[in-house]
JSON list of C-alpha atoms in Angstrom, two decimals:
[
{"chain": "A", "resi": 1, "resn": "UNK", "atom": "CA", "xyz": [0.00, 0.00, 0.00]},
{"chain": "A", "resi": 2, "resn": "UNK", "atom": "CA", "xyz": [1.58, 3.42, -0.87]},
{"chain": "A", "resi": 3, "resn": "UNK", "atom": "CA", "xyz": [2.31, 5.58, 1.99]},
{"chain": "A", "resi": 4, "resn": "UNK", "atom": "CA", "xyz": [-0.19, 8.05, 0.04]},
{"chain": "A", "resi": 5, "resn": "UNK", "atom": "CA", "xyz": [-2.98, 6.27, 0.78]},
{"chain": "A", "resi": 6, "resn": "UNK", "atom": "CA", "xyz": [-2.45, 5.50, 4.47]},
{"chain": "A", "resi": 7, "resn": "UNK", "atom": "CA", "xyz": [-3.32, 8.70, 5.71]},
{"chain": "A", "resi": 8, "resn": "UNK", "atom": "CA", "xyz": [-7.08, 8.84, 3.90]},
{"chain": "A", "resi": 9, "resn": "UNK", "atom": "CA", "xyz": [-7.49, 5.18, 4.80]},
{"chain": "A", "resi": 10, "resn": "UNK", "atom": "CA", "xyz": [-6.85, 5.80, 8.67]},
{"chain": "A", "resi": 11, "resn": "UNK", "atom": "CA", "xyz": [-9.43, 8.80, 8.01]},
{"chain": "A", "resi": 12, "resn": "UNK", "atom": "CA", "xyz": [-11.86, 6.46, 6.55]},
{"chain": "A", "resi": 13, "resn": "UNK", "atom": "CA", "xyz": [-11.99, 3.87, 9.42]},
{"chain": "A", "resi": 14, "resn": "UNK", "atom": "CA", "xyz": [-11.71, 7.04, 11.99]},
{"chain": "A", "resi": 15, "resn": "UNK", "atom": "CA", "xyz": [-15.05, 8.46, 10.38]},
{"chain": "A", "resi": 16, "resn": "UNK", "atom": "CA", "xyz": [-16.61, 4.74, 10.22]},
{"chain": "A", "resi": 17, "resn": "UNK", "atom": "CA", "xyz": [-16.19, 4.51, 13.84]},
{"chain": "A", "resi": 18, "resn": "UNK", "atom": "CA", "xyz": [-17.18, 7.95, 14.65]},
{"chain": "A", "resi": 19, "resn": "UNK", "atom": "CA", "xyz": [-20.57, 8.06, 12.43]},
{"chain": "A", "resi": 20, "resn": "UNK", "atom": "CA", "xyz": [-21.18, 4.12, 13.86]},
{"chain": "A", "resi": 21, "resn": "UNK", "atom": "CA", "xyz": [-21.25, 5.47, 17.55]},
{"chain": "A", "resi": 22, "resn": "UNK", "atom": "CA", "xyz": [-24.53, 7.63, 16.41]},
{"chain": "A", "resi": 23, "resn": "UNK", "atom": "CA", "xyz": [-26.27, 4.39, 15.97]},
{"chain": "A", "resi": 24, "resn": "UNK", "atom": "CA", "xyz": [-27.68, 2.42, 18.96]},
{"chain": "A", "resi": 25, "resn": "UNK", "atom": "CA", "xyz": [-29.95, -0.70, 18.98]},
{"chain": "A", "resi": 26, "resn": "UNK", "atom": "CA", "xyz": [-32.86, -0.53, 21.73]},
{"chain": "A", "resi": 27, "resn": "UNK", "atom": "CA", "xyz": [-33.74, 2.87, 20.53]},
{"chain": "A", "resi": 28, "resn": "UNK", "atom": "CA", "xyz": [-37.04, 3.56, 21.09]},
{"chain": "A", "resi": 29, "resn": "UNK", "atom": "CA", "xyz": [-39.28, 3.09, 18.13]},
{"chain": "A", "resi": 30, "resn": "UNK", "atom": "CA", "xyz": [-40.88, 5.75, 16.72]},
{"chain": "A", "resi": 31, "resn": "UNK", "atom": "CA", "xyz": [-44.06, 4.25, 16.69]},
{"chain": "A", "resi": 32, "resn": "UNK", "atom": "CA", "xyz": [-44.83, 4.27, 20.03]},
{"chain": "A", "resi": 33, "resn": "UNK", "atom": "CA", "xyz": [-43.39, 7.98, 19.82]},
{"chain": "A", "resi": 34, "resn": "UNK", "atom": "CA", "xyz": [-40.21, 9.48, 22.28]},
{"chain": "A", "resi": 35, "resn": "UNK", "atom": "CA", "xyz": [-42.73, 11.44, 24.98]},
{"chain": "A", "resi": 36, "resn": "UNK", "atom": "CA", "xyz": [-41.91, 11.26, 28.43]},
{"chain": "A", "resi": 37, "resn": "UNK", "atom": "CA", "xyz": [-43.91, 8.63, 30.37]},
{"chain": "A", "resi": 38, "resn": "UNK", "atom": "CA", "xyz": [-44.21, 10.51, 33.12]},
{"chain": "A", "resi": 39, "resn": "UNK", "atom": "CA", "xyz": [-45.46, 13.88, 30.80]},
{"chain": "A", "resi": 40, "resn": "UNK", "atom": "CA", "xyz": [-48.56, 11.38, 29.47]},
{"chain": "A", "resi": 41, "resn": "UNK", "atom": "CA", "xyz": [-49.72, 9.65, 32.52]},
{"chain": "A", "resi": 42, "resn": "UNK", "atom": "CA", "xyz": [-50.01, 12.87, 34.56]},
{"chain": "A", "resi": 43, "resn": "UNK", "atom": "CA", "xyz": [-51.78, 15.04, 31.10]},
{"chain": "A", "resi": 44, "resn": "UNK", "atom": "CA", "xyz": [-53.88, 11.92, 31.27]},
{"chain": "A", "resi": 45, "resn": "UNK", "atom": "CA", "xyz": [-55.43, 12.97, 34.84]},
{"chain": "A", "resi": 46, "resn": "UNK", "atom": "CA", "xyz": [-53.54, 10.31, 36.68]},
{"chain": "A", "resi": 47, "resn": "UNK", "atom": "CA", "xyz": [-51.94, 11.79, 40.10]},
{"chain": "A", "resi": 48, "resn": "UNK", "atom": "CA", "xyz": [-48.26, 10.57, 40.47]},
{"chain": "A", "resi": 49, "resn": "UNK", "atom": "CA", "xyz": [-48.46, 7.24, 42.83]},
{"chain": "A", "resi": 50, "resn": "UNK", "atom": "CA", "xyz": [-52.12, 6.58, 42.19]},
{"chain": "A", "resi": 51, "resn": "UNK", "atom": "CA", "xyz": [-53.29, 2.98, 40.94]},
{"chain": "A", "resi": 52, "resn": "UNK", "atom": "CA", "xyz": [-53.89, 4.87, 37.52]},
{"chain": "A", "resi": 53, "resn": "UNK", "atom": "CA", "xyz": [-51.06, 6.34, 37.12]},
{"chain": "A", "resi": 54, "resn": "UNK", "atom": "CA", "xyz": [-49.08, 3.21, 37.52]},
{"chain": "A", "resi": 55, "resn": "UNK", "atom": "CA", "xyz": [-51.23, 1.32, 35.19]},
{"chain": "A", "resi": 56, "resn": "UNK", "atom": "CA", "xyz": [-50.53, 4.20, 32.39]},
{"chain": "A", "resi": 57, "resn": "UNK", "atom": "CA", "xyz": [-46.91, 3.53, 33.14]},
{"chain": "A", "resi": 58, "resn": "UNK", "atom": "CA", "xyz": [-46.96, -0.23, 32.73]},
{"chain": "A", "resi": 59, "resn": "UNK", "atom": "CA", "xyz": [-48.65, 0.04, 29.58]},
{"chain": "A", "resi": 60, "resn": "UNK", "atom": "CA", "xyz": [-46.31, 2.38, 27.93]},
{"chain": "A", "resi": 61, "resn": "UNK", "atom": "CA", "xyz": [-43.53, -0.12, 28.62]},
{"chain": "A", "resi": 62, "resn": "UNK", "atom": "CA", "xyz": [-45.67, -2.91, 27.23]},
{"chain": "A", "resi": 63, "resn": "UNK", "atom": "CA", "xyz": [-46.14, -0.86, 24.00]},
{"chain": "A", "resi": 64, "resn": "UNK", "atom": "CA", "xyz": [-43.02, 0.11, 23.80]},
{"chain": "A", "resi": 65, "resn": "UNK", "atom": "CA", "xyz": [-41.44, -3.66, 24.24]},
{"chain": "A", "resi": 66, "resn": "UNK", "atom": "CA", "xyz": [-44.54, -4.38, 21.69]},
{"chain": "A", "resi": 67, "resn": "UNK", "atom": "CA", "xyz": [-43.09, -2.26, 19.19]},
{"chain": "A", "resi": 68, "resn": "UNK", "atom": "CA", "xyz": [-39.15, -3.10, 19.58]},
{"chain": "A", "resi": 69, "resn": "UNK", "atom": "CA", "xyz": [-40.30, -6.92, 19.64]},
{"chain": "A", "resi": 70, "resn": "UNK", "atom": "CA", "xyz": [-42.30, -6.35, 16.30]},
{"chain": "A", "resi": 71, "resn": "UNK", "atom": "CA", "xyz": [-38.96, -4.08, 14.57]},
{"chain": "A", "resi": 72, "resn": "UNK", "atom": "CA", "xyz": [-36.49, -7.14, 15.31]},
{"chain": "A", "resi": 73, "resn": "UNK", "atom": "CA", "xyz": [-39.18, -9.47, 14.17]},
{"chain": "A", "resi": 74, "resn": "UNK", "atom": "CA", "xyz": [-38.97, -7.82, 10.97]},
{"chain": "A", "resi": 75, "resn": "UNK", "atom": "CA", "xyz": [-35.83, -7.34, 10.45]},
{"chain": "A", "resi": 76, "resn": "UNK", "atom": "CA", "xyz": [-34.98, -11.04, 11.35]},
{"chain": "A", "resi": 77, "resn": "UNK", "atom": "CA", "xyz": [-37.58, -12.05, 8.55]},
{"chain": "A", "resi": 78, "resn": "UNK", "atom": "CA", "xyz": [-36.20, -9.54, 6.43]},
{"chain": "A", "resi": 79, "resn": "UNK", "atom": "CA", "xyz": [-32.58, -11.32, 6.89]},
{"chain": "A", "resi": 80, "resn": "UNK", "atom": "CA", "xyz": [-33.98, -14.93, 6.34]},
{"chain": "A", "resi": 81, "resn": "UNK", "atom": "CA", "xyz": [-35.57, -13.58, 2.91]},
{"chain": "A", "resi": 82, "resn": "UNK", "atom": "CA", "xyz": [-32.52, -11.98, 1.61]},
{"chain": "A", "resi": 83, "resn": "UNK", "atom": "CA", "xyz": [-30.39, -15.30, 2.45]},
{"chain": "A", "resi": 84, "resn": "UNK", "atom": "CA", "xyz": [-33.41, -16.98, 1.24]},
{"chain": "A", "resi": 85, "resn": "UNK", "atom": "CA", "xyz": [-33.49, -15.19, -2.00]},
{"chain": "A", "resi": 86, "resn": "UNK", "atom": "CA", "xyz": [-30.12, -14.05, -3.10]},
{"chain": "A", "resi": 87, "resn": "UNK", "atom": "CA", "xyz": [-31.37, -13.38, -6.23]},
{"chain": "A", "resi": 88, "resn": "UNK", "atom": "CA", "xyz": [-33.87, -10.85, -5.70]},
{"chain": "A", "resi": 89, "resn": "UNK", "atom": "CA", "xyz": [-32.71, -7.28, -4.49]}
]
């Protein structure tokens, strides 16, 4: 390799690395929208504590595990159909 090339090769994988940490599985899907738990329960009416309130809570985090559960569903099928299919784009 040419000692030209080094330098905008080492630049390459630096910005690889650097644009990869923006990424992050887990994120929260956009479906089930980034708000603030706690903002929705309480515009809902429900007082902080109250039976409610921690009902709201619990079934934000079963939409929201809903929702990441159906996104890796997909893209596990979508894998399987590209290996399945390497013919197709």
């Amino acid at each position: 390799m040419p000692l030209a090339i080094a330098p905008r090769l080492l630049a390459a994988v630096t910005l690889a690395i650097a644009l990869s940490a923006c990424s992050a599985r887990y994120q929260t899907p956009v479906a089930v929208g980034g708000d603030d738990d706690d903002a929705v329960c309480q515009s809902r009416g429900y007082a902080q504590g109250s039976p409610e309130y921690v009902a709201c809570r619990k079934d934000r985090d079963v939409q929201r595990n809903a929702a990441t559960a159906r996104a890796d569903r997909r893209q596990r099928d979508l894998g399987e159909y590209m290996l399945n299919h390497p013919d197709r784009p």
